[in-house]
Short mmCIF file of C-alpha atoms and ligand atoms in Angstrom, two decimals:
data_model
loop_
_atom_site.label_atom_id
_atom_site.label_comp_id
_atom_site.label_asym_id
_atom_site.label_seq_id
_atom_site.Cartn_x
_atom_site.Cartn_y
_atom_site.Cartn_z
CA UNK X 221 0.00 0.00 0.00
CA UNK X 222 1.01 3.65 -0.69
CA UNK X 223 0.05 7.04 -0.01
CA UNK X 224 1.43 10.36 -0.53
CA UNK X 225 2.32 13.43 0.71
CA UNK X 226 2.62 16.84 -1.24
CA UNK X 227 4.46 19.75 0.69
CA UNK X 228 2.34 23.32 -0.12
CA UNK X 229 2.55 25.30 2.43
CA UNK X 230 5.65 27.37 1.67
CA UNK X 231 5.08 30.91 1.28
CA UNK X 232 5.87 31.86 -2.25
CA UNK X 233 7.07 35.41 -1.13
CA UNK X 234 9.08 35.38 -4.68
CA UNK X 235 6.19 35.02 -6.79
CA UNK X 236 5.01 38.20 -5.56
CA UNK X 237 1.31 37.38 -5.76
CA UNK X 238 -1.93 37.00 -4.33
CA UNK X 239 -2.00 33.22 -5.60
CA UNK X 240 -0.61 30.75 -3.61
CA UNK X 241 2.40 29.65 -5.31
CA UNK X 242 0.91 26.13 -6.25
CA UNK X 243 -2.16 27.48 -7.48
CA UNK X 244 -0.33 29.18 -10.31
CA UNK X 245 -1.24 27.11 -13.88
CA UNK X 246 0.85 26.43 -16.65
CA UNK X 247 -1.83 26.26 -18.95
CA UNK X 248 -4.66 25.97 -17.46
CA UNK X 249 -3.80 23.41 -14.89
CA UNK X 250 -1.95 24.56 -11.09
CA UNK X 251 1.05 23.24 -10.60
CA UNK X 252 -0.34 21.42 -7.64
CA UNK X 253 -2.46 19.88 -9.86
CA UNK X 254 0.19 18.24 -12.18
CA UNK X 255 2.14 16.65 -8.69
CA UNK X 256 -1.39 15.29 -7.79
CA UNK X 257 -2.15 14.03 -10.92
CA UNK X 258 1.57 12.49 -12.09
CA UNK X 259 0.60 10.65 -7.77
CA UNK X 260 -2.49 9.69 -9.46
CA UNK X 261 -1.20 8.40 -12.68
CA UNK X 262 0.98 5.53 -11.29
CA UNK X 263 -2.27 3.97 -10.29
CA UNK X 264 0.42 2.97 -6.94
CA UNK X 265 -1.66 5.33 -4.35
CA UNK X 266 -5.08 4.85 -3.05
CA UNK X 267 -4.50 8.29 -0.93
CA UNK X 268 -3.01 11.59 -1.00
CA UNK X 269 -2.31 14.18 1.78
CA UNK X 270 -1.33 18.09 0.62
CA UNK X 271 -0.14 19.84 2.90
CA UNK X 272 -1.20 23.37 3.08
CA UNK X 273 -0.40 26.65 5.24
CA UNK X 274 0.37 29.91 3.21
CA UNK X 275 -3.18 30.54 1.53
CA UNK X 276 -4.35 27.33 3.02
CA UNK X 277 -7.93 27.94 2.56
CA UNK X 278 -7.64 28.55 -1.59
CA UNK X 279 -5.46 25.28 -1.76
CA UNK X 280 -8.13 23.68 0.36
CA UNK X 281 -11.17 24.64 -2.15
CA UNK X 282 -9.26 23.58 -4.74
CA UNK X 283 -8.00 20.31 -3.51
CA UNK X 284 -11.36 19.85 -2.52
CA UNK X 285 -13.08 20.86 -5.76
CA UNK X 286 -10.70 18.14 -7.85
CA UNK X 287 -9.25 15.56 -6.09
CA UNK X 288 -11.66 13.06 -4.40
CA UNK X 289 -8.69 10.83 -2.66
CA UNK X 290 -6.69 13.77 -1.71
CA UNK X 291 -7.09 15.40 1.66
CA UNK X 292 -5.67 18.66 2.90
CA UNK X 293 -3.61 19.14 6.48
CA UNK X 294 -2.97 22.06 7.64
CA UNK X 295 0.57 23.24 8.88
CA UNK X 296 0.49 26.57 11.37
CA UNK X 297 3.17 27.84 11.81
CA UNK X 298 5.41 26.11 9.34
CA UNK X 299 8.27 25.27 10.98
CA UNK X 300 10.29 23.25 8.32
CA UNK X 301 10.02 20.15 5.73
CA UNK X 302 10.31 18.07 8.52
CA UNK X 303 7.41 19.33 11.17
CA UNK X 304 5.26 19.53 7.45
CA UNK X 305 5.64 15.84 7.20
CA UNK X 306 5.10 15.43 11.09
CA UNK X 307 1.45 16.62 10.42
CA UNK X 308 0.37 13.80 8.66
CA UNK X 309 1.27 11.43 12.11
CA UNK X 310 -2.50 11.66 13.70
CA UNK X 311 -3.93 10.33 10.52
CA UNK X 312 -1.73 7.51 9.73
CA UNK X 313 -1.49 5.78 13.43
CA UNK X 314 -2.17 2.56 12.21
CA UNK X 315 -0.93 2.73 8.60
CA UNK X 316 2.08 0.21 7.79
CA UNK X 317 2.78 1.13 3.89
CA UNK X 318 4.63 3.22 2.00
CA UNK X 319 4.81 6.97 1.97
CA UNK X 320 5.83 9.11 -0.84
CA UNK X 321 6.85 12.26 -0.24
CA UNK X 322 6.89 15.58 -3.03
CA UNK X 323 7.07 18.62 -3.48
CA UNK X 324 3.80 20.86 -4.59
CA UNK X 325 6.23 23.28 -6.75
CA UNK X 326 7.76 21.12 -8.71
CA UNK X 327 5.09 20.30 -12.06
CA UNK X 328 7.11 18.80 -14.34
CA UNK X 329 7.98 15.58 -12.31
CA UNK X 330 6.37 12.46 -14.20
CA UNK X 331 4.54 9.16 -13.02
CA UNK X 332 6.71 7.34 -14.95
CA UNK X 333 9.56 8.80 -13.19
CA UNK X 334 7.26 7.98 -9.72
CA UNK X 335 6.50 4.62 -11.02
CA UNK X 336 10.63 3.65 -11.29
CA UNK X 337 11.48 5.52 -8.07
CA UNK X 338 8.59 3.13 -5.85
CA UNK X 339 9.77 0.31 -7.55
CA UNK X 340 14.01 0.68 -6.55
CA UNK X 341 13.15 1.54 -3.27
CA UNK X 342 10.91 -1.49 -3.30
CA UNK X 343 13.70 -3.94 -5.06
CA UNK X 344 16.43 -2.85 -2.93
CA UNK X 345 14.47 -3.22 0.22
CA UNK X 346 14.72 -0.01 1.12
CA UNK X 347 13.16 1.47 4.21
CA UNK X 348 13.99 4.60 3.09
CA UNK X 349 14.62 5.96 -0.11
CA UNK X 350 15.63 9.68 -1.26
CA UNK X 351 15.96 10.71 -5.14
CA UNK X 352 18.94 12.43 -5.87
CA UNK X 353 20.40 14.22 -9.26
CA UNK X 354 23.70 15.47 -10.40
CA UNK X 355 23.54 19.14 -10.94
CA UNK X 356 26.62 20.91 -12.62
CA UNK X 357 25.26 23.89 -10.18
CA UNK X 358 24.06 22.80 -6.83
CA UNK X 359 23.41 25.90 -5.20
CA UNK X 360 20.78 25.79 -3.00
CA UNK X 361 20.39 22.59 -2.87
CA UNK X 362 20.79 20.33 0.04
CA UNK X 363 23.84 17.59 -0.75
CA UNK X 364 24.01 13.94 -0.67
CA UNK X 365 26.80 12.97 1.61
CA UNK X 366 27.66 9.60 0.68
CA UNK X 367 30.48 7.39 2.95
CA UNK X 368 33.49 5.90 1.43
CA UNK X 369 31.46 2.95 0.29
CA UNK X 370 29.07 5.35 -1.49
CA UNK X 371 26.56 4.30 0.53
CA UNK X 372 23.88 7.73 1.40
CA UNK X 373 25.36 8.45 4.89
CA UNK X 374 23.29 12.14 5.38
CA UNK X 375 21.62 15.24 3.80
CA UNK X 376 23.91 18.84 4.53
CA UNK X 377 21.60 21.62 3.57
CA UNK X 378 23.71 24.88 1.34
CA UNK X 379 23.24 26.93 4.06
CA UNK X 380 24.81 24.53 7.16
CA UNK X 381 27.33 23.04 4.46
CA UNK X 382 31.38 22.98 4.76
CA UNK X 383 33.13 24.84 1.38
CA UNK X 384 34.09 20.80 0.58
CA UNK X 385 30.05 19.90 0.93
CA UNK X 386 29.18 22.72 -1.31
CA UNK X 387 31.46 21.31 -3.85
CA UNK X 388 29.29 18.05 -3.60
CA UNK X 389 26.83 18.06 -7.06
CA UNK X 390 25.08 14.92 -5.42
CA UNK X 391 21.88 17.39 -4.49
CA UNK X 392 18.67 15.91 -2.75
CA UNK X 393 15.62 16.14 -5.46
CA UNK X 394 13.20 16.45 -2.10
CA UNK X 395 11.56 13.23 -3.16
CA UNK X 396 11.64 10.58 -0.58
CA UNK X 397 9.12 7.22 -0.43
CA UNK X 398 9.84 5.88 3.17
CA UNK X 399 8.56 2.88 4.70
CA UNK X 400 5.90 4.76 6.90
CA UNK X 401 6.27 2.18 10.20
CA UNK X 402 10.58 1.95 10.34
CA UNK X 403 10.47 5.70 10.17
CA UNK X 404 7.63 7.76 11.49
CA UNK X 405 9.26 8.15 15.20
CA UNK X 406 12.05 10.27 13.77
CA UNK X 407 9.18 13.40 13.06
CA UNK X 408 9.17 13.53 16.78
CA UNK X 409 12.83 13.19 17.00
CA UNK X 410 13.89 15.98 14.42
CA UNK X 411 15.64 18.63 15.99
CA UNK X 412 16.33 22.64 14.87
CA UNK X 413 20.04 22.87 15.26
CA UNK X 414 20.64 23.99 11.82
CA UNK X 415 21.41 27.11 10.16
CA UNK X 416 17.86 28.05 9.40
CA UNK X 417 16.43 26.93 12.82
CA UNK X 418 13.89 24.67 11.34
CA UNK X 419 12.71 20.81 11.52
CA UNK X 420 14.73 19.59 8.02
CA UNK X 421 13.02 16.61 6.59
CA UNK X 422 16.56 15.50 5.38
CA UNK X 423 17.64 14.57 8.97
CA UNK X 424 15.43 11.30 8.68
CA UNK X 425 18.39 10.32 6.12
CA UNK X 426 21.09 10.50 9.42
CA UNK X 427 18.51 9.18 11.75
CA UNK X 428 17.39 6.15 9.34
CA UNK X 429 21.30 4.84 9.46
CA UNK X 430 21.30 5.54 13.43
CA UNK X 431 18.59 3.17 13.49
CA UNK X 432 20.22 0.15 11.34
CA UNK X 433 17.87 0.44 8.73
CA UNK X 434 18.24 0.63 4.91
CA UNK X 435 19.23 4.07 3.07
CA UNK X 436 19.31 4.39 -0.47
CA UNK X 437 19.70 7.10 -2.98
CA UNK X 438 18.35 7.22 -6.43
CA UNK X 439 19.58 9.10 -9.23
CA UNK X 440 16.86 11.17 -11.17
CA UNK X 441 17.69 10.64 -14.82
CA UNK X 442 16.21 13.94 -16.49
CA UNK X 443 17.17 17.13 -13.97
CA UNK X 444 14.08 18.89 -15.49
CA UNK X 445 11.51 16.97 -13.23
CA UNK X 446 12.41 18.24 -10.38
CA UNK X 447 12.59 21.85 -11.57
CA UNK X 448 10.54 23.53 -8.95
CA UNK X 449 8.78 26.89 -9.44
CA UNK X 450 9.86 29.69 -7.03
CA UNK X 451 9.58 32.57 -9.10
CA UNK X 452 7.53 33.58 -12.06
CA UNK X 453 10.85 33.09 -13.87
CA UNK X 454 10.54 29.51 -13.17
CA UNK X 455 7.17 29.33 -13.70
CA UNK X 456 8.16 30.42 -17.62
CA UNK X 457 10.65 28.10 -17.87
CA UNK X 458 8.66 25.18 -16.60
CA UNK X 459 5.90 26.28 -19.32
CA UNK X 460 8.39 25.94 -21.95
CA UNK X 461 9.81 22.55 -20.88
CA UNK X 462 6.34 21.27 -20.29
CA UNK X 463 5.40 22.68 -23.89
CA UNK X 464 8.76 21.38 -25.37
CA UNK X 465 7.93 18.03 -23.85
CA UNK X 466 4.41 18.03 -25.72
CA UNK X 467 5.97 19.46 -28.82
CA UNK X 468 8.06 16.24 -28.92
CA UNK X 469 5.54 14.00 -28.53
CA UNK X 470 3.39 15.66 -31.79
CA UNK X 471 6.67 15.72 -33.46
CA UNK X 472 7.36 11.92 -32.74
CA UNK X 473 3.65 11.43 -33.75
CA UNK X 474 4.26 12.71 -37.20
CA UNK X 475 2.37 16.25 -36.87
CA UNK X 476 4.96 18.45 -38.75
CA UNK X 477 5.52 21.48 -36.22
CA UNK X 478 7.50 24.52 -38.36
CA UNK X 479 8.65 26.15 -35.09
CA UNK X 480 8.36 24.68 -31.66
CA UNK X 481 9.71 27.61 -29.80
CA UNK X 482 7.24 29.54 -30.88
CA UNK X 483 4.05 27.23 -30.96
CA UNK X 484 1.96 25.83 -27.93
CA UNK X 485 0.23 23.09 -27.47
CA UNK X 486 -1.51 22.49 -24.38
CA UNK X 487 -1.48 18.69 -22.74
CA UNK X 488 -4.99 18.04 -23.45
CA UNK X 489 -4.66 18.37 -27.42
CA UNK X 490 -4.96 15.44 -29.79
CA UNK X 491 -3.10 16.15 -32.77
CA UNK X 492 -3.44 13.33 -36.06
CA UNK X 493 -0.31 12.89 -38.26
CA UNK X 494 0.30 14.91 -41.30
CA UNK X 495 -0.99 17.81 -40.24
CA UNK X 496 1.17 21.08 -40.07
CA UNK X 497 1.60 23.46 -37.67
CA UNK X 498 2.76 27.23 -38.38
CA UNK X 499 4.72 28.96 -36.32
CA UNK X 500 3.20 31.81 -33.44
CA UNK X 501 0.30 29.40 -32.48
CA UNK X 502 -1.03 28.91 -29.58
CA UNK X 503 -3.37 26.20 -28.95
CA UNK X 504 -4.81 25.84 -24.94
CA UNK X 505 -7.93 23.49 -23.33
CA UNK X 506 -8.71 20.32 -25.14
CA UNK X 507 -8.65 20.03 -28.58
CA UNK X 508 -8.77 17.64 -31.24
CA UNK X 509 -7.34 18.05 -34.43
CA UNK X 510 -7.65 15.42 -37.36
CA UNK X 511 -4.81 14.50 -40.60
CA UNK X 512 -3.63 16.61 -42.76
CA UNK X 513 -4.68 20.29 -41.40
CA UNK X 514 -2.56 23.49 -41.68
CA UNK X 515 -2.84 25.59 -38.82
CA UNK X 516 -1.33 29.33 -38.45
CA UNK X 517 0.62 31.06 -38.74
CA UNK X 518 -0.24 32.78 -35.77
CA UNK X 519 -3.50 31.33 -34.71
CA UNK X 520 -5.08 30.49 -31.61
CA UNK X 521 -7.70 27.46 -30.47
CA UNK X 522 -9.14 28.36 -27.13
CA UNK X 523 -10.08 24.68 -26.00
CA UNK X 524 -13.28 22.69 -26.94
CA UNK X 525 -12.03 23.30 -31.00
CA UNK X 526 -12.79 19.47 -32.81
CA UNK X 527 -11.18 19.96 -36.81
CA UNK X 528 -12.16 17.31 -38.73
CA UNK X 529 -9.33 16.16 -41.51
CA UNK X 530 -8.32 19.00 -44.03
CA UNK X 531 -9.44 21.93 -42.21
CA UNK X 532 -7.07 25.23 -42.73
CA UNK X 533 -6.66 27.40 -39.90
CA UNK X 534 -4.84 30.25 -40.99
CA UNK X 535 -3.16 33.68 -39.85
CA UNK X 536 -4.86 35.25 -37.01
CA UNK X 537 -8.34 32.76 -36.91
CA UNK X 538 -9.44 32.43 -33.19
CA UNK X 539 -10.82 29.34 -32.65
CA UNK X 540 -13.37 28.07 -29.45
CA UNK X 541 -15.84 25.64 -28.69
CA UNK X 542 -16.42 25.06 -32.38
CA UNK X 543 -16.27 21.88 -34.35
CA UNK X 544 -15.15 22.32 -38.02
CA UNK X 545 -16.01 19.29 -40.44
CA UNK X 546 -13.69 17.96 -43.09
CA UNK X 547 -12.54 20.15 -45.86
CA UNK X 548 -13.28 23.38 -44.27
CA UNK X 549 -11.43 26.86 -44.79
CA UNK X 550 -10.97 30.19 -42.48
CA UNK X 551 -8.18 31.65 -43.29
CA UNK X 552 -7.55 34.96 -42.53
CA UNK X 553 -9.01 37.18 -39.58
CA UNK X 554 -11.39 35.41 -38.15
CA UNK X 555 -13.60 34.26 -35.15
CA UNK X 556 -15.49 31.29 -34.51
CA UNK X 557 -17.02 30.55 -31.23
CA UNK X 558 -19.73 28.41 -29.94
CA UNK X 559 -20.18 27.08 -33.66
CA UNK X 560 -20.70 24.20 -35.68
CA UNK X 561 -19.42 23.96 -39.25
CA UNK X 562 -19.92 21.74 -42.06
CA UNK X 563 -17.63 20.35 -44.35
CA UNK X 564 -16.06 21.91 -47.47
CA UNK X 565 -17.70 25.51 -46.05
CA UNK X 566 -15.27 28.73 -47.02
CA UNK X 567 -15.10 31.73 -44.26
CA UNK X 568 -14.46 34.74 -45.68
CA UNK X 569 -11.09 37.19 -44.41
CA UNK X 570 -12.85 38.81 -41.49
CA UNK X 571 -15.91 36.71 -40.71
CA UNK X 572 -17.22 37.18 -37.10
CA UNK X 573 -19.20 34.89 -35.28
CA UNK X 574 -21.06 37.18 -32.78
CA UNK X 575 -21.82 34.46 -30.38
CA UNK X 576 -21.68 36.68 -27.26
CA UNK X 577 -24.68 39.58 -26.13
CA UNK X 578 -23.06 41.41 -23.41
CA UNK X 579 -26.45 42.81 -21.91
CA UNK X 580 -27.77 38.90 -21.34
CA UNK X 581 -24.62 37.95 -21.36
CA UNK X 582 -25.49 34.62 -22.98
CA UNK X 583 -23.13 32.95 -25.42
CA UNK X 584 -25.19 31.73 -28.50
CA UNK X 585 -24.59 29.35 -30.96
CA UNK X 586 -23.97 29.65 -34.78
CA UNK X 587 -24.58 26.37 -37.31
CA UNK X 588 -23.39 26.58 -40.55
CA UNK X 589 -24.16 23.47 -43.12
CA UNK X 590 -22.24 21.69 -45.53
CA UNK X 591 -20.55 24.18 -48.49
CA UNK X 592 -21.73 27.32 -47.34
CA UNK X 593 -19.76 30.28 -48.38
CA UNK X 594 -19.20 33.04 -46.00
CA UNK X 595 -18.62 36.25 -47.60
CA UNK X 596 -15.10 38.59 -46.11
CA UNK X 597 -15.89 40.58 -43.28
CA UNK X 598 -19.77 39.14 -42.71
CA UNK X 599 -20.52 39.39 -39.05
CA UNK X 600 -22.98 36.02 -38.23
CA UNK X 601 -25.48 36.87 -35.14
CA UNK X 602 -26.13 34.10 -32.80
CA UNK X 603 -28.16 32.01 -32.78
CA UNK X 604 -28.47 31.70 -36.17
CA UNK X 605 -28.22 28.81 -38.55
CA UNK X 606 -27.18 29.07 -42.21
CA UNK X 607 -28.41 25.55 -44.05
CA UNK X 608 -26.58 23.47 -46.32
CA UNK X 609 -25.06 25.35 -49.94
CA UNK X 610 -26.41 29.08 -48.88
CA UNK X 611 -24.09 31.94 -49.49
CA UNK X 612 -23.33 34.71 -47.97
CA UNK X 613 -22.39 38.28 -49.68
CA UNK X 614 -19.48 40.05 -48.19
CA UNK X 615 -20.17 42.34 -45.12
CA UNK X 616 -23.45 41.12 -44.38
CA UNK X 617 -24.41 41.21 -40.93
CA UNK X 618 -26.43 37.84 -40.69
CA UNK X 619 -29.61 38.01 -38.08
CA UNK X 620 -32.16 35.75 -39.85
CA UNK X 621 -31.88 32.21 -40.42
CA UNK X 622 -30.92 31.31 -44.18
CA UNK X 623 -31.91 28.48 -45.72
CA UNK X 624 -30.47 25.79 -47.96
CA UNK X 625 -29.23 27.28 -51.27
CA UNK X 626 -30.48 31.09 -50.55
CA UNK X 627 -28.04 33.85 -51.06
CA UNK X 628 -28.19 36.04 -48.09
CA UNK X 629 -27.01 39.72 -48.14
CA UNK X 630 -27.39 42.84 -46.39
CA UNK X 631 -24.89 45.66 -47.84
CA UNK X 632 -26.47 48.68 -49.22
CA UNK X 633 -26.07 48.82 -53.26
CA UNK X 634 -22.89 50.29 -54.60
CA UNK X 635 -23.46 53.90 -55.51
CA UNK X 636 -21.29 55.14 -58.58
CA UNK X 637 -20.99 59.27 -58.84
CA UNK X 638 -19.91 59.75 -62.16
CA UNK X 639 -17.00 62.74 -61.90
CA UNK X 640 -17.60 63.43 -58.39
CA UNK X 641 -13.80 63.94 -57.05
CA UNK X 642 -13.13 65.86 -60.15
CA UNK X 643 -15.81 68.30 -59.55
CA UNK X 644 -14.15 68.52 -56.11
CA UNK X 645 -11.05 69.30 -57.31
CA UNK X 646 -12.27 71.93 -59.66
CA UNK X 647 -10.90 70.24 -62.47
C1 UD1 L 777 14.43 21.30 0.39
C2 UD1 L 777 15.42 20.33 1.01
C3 UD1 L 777 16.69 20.32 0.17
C4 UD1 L 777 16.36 19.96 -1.28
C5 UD1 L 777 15.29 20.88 -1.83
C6 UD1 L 777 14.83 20.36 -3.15
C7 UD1 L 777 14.95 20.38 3.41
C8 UD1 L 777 15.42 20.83 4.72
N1 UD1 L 777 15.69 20.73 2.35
O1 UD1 L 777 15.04 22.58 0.48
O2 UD1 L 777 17.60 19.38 0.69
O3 UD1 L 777 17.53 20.03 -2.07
O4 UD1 L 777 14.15 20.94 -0.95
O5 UD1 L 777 13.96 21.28 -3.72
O6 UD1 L 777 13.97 19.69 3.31
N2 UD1 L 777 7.30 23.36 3.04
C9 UD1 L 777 6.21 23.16 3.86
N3 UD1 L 777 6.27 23.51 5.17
C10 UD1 L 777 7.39 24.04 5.71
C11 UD1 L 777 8.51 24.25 4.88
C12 UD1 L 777 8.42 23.89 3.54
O7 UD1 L 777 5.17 22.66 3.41
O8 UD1 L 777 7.37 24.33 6.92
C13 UD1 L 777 7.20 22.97 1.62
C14 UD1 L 777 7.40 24.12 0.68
O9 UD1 L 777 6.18 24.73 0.35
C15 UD1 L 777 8.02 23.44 -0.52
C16 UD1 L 777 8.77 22.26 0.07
O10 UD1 L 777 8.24 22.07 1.36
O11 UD1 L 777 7.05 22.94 -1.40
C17 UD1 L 777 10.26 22.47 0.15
O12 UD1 L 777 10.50 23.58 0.99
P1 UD1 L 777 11.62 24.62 0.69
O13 UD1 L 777 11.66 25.62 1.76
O14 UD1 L 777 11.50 25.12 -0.70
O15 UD1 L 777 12.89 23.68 0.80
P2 UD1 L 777 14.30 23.98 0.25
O16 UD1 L 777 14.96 25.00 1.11
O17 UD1 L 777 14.23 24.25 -1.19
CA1 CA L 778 13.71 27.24 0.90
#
């Protein structure tokens, strides 16, 4: 059995926000939300504890609004890694599993990563495992001191650390799984005679080889997953490695992708093979895309956007809750929202669906059938439906249903005054 732990309840201070420092998305999920959910994915943990204290009560809502086998515990005062750990003892007095212990800042760690981690400590019958990396720049950090033997002898935090400690690029990831039973009496044996005056949850590393028992380091193979997020800096950074990481996985898929450092893709996008991807988009929410569409450059899909096969997306065509059926053009200027479109329909440069009336403030939906032709810079009222084959004349402003086969237009005829400017010009 296993359970986990995810330490929140840091302050943040660099972030310099009203948002708790967890509750910060990269996309649109928190970064307390990815830990959770890599916890989740290893299908290893029937129950997760976050522990919360800066901002508890918004971390608390939303642990509470998303995560069914995840409770919240609150720390106050927070006196250290260690004492956060400590507050989980009261609800795990008979519990004789595995803990797994993480860090609510750092997003990018994976469940595959998780997955390996539980399963050394479990082969080398560990009772307590840490994950290390090697970092070409420790700072900060808290080093792995190993003995002669290399066996994992203690954890010296940067700022209690000798000059020859600092030099140590052994640093401690701040993931531990622990055998819950061999260990929990060292939370009330953790002492604050370190530099920073706190109860360090690395001391369990010193006390677990006081004790006998079985200490073991494991080496994190990609540094990136244990990037953790302290200022909005970071929290770019991480967006671009998480993006990156997504990009490569399209890319592997056989979506072509002109530019990945310029082009998003948010997690929860499907994207078929074949189909190409300009550079300057940015694509957030969830989205499927079929084969064999060109999208951009520079265009965004909101979330909700389903594009059949062959759809073109082009330069500056917003995109939202809008399915688009095979064979289907907008490409230029453009907004669709709240819409469904046929297949083999052309939107005019400039077509606007108007799906939104601020005074009900009701979004509305627009239906558009098979080969309809939207004339440049038509603006389509909502609701409305425009059946199968009708066309539309450029710059209509579309209130009325049409139906199949109509032409629909509302511009005022053309006026032609024969010699007007040179009358003007006296000439
Ligand atoms: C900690 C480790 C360090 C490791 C680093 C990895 C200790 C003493 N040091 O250092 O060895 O290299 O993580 O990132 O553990 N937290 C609480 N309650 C507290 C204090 C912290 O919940 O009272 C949470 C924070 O919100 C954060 C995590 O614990 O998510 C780590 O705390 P932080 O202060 O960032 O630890 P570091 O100094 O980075
Ligand atoms: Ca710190």
């Amino acid at each position: 059995m296993l359970k986990s732990i995810i330490l929140a309840a840091g302050k943040g201070t660099r972030m310099k926000s009203q948002t708790p420092k967890v509750l910060h998305k990269v996309f649109d999920k928190t970064l307390l939300g990815y830990v959770i959910d890599a916890v989740n994915e290893t299908g290893l943990a029937d129950e997760n504890f976050v522990i919360v204290g800066h901002q508890a009560e918004k971390v608390e809502d939303f642990v509470g609004e998303n995560y069914s086998n995840t409770k919240t515990i609150l720390q106050s005062p927070q006196l250290g890694t260690g004492h956060a750990v400590s507050m989980v003892l009261p609800y795990l007095i008979d519990y004789d599993g595995e803990i797994i212990i993480l860090c609510g800042d750092t997003p990018l760690i994976t469940s595959e990563t998780i997955k390996n981690f539980v399963e050394f400590h479990r082969n080398n019958n560990s009772d307590l495992t840490v994950m290390s990396a090697i970092f070409e720049n420790p700072t900060n950090y808290g080093r792995i001191i190993r003995l002669d033997n290399g066996r994992v002898e203690s954890i010296v935090e940067e700022k209690d650390a000798t000059e020859k400690q600092k030099s140590i690029k052994e640093i401690n990831a701040g993931i531990y799984c622990i055998n819950w039973n061999k260990i929990k009496d060292a939370f009330s044996e953790l002492k604050t005679n370190n530099a920073q005056g706190e109860y360090y949850l690395t001391d369990i590393i010193k006390w677990g080889n006081e004790k006998g028992l079985s200490v073991n380091a494991y080496i994190l193979k990609d540094n990136e997953e244990i990037y953790g997020i302290n200022s909005k800096l970071n929290l770019a950074e991480a967006s671009k490695m998480l993006n990156r990481r997504i990009i490569n996985v399209h890319l592997a898929n056989g979506v072509t992708i002109i530019d990945p450092d310029t082009t998003w893709i948010s997690p929860e996008t499907e994207i078929e093979p074949d189909t190409i991807i300009y550079p300057s988009c940015y694509i957030e929410g969830k989205n499927k895309i079929g084969k064999n569409c060109k999208i951009g450059p520079f265009a965004h899909l909101r979330g909700d956007v389903i594009l059949e096969d062959n759809v073109k997306i082009g330069n500056f065509v917003e995109v939202k809750k809008t399915t688009i059926k095979s064979g289907t053009n907008a490409c230029h200027l453009t907004y669709l929202g709240d819409s469904e479109i046929g297949t083999d329909v052309n939107i005019g440069a400039g077509t606007i669906t108007a799906n939104y009336n601020p005074l009900t403030k009701e979004k509305s939906k627009t239906i558009i059938g098979d080969n309809v032709k939207i004339g440049s810079n038509s603006v389509l009222v909502a609701p409305v439906t425009i059946e199968e084959g009708a066309n539309v004349g450029a710059l209509s402003v579309i209130t009325k249903n049409i139906p199949s086969w109509a032409l629909a237009i509302t511009r005022t005829p053309i006026k032609i005054i024969e010699g007007w400017v040179a009358k003007k010009l006296g000439r």
